mmCIF file of C-alpha atoms and ligand atoms in Angstrom:
data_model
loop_
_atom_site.group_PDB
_atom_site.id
_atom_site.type_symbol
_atom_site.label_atom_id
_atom_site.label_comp_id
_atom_site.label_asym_id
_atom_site.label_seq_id
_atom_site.Cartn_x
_atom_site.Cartn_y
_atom_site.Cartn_z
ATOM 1 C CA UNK A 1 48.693 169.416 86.033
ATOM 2 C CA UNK A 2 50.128 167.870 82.592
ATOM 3 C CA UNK A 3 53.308 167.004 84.828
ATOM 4 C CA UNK A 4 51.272 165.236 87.421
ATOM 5 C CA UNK A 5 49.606 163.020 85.245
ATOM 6 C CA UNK A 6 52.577 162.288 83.459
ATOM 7 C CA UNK A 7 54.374 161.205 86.638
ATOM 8 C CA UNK A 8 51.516 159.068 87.459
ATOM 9 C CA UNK A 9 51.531 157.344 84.440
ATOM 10 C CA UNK A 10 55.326 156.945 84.569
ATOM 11 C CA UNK A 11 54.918 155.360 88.471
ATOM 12 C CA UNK A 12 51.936 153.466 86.958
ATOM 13 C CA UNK A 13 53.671 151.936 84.405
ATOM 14 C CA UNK A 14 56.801 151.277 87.159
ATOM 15 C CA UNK A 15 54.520 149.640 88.908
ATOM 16 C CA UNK A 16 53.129 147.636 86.790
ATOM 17 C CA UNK A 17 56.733 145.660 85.650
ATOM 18 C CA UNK A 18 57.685 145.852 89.324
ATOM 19 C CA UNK A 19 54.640 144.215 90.924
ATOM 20 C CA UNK A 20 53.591 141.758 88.073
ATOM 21 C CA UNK A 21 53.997 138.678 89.970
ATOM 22 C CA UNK A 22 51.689 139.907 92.787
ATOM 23 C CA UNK A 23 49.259 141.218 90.405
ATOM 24 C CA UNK A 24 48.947 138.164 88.698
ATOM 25 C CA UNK A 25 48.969 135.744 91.708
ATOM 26 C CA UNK A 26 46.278 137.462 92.634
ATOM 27 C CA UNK A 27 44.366 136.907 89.647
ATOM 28 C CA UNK A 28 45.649 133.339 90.021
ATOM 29 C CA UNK A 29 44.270 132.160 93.582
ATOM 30 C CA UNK A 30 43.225 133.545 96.600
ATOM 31 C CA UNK A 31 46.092 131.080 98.245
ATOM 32 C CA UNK A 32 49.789 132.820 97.791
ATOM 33 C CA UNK A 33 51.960 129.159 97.382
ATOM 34 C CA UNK A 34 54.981 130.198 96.444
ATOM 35 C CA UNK A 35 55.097 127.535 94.118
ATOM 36 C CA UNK A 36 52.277 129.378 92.075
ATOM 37 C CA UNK A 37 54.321 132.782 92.218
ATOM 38 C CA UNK A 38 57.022 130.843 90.532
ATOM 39 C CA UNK A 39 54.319 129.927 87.946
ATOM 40 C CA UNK A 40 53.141 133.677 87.245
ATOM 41 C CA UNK A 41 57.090 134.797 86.165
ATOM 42 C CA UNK A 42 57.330 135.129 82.352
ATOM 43 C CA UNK A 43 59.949 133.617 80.092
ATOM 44 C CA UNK A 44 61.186 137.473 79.819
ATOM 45 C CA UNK A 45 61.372 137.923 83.493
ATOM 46 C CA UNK A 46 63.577 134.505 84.253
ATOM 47 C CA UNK A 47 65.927 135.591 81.094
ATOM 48 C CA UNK A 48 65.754 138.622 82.641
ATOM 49 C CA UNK A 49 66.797 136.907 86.523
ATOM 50 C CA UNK A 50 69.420 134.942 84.716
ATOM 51 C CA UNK A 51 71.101 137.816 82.527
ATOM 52 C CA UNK A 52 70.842 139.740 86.110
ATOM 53 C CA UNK A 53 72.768 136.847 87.764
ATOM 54 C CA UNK A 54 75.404 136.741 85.203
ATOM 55 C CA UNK A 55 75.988 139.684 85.150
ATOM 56 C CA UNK A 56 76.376 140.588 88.641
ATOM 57 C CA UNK A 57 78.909 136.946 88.676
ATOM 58 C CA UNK A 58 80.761 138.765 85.614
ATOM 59 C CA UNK A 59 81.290 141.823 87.999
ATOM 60 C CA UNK A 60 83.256 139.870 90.585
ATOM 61 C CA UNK A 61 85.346 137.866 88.228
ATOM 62 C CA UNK A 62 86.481 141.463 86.828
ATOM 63 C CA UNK A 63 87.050 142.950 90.021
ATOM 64 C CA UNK A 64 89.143 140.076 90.557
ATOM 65 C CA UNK A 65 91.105 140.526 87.105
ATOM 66 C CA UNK A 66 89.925 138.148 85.428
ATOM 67 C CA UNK A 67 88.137 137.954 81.935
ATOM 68 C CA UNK A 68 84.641 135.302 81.372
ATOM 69 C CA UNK A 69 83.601 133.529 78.755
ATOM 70 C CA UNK A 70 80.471 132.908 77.934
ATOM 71 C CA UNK A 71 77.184 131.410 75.436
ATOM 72 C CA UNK A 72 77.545 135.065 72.948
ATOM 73 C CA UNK A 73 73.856 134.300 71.943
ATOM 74 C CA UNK A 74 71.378 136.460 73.056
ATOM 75 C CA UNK A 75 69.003 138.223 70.471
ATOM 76 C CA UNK A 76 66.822 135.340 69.823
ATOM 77 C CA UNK A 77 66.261 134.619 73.478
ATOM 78 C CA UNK A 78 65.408 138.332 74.247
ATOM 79 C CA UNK A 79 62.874 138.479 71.220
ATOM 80 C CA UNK A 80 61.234 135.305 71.372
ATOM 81 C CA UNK A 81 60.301 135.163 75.094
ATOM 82 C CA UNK A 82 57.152 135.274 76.169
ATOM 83 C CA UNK A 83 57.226 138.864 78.187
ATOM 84 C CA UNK A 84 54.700 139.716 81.101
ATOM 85 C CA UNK A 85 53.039 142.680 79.049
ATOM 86 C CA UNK A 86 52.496 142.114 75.039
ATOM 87 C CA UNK A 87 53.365 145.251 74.353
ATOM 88 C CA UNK A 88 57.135 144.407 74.946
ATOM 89 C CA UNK A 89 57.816 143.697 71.109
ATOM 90 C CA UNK A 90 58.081 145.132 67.671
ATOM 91 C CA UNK A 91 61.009 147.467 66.013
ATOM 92 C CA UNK A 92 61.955 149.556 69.080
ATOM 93 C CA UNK A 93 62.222 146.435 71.686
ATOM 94 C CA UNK A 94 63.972 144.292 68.871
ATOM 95 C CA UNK A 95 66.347 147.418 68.275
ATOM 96 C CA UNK A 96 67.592 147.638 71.953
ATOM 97 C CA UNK A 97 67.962 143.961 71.654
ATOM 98 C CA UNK A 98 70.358 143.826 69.085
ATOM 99 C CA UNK A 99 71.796 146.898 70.551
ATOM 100 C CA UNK A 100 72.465 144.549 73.814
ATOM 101 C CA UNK A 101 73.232 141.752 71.870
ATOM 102 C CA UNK A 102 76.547 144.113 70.036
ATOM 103 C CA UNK A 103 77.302 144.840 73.587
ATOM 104 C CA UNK A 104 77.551 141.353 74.610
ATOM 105 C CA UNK A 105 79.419 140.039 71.611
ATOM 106 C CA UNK A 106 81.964 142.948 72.514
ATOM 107 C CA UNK A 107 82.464 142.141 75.888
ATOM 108 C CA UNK A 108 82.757 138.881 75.265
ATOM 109 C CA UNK A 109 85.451 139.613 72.089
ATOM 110 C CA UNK A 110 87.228 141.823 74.729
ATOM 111 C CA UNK A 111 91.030 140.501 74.728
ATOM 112 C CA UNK A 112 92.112 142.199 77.963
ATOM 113 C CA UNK A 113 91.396 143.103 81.297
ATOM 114 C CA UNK A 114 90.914 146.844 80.805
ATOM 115 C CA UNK A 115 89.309 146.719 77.294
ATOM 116 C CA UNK A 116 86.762 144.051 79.251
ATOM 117 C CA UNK A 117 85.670 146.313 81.781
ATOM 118 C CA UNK A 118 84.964 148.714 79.656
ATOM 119 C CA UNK A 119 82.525 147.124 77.467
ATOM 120 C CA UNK A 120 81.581 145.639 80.590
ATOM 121 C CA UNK A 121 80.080 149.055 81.901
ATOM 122 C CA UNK A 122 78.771 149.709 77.505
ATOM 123 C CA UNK A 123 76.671 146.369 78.628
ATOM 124 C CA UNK A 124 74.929 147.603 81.607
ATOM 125 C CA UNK A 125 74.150 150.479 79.788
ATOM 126 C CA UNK A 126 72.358 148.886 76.982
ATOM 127 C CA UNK A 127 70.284 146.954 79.992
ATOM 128 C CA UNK A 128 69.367 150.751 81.413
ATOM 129 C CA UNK A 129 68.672 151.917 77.580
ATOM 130 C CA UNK A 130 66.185 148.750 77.276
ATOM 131 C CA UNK A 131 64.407 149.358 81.017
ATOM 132 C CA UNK A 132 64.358 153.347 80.226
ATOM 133 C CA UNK A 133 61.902 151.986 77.420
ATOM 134 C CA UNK A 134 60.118 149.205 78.460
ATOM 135 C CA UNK A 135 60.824 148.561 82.640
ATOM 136 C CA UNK A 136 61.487 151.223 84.834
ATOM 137 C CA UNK A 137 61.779 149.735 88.062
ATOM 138 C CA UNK A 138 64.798 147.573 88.411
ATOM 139 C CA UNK A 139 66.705 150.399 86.606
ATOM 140 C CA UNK A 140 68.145 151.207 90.190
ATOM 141 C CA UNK A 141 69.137 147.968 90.488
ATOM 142 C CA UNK A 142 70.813 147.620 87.441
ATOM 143 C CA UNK A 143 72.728 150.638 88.006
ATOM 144 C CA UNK A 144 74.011 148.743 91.041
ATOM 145 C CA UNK A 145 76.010 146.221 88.265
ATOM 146 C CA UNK A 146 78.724 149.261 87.196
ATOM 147 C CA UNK A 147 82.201 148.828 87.749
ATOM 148 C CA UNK A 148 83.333 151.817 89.934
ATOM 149 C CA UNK A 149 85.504 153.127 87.030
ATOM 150 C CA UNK A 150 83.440 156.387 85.845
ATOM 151 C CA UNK A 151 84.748 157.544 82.810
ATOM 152 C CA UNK A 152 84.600 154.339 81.068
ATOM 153 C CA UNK A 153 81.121 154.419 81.231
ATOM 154 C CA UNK A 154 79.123 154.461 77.910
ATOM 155 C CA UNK A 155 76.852 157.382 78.544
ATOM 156 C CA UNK A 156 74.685 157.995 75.055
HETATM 157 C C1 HEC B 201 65.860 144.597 75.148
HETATM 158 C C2 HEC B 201 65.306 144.999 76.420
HETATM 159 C C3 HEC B 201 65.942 144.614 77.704
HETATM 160 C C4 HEC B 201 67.288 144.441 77.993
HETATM 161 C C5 HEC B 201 68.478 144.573 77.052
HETATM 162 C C6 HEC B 201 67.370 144.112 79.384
HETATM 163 N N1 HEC B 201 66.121 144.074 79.948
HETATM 164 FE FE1 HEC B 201 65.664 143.538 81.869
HETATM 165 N N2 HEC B 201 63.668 143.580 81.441
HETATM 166 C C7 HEC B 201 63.139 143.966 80.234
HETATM 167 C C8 HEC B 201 61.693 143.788 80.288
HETATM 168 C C9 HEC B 201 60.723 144.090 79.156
HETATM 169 C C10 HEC B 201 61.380 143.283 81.568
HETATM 170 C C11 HEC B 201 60.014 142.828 82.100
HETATM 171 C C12 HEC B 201 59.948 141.319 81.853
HETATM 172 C C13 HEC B 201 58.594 140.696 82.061
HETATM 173 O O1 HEC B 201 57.975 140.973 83.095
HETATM 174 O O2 HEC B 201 58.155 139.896 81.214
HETATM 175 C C14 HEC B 201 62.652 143.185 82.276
HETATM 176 C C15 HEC B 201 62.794 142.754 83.607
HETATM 177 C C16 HEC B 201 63.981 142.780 84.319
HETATM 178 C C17 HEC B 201 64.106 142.500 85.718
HETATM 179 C C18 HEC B 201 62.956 142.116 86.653
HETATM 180 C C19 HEC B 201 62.762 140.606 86.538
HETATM 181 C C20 HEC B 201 61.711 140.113 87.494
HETATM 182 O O3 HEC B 201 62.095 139.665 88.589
HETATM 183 O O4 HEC B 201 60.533 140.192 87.164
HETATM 184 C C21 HEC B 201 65.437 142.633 86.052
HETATM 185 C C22 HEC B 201 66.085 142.451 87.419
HETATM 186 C C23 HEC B 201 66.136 142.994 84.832
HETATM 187 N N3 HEC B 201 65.213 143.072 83.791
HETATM 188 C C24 HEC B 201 67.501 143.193 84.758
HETATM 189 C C25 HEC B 201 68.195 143.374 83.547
HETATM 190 C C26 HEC B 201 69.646 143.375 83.442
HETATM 191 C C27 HEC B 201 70.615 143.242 84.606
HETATM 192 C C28 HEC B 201 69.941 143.544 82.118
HETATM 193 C C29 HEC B 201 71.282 143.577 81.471
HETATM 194 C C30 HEC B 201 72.279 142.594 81.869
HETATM 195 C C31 HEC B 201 68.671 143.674 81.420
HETATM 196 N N4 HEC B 201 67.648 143.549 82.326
HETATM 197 C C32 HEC B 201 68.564 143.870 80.045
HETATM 198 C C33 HEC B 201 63.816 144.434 79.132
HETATM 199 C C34 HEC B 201 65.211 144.378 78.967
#
């Protein structure tokens, strides 16, 4: 019984990140303009669409041998946008934060090839870490973002 509920409030929780722009466009209007869905995503949630797309564009340069560069900033922008649910701040979320940020300023430091990939994989990690918290639902998506090299992977 103490399992079921738990589950429950795990998928409810899920749920709630995963379906937040058609919860709140419903709250919104009775009308679904796509212009007004655009309207409902948080500043988190485009970071979080950006960082996503970057990520996955980072992937194919790899695959293709070749190292990126780019803006190593990233702490302030995770902290200080506005997130969907207001309970996505304090220690723990800035904690993961800076634990992403280390991850990006390493990949980013990463001289070659090899080393890059590496801490390529360490980043996508620290995403997981932060959604294991806080998100649960794109965590299979995420997952998607590994480079198929298994035992560079940063696992805890
Ligand atoms: C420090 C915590 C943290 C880190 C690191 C993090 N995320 Fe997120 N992510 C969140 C939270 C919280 C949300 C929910 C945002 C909201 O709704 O306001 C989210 C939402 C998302 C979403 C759903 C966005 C949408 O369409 O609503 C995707 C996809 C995502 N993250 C991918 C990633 C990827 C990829 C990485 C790493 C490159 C990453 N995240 C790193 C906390 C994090």
């Amino acid at each position: 019984m103490k399992t079921r509920i738990t589950l429950c409030l795990i998928a409810a929780v899920a749920a709630a990140c995963a379906l937040q722009s058609e919860n709140g466009e419903e709250a919104a209007a009775e009308e679904q303009q796509s212009e007004m869905v655009m309207a409902e995503v948080s500043e988190l949630a485009a970071l979080m669409k950006e960082i996503h797309a970057d990520a996955k564009n980072w992937r194919t340069a790899l695959l293709e041998g070749e190292t990126v560069s780019a803006d190593p900033e990233i702490y302030s922008r995770l902290t200080e946008s506005e997130p969907t649910n207001k309970n996505v701040e304090g220690p723990v979320f800035e904690g993961l934060s800076q634990h992403y940020q280390s991850k990006l300023s390493a990949f980013l430091a990463a001289s070659d090839i090899d080393l890059a990939k590496k801490e390529y994989n360490n980043l996508v990690t620290a995403c997981v870490q932060c959604h294991q918290n806080y998100c649960h639902g794109p965590i299979p998506t995420i997952e998607k973002l590994y480079l198929p090299i298994a035992e560079t992977r940063d696992r805890k």
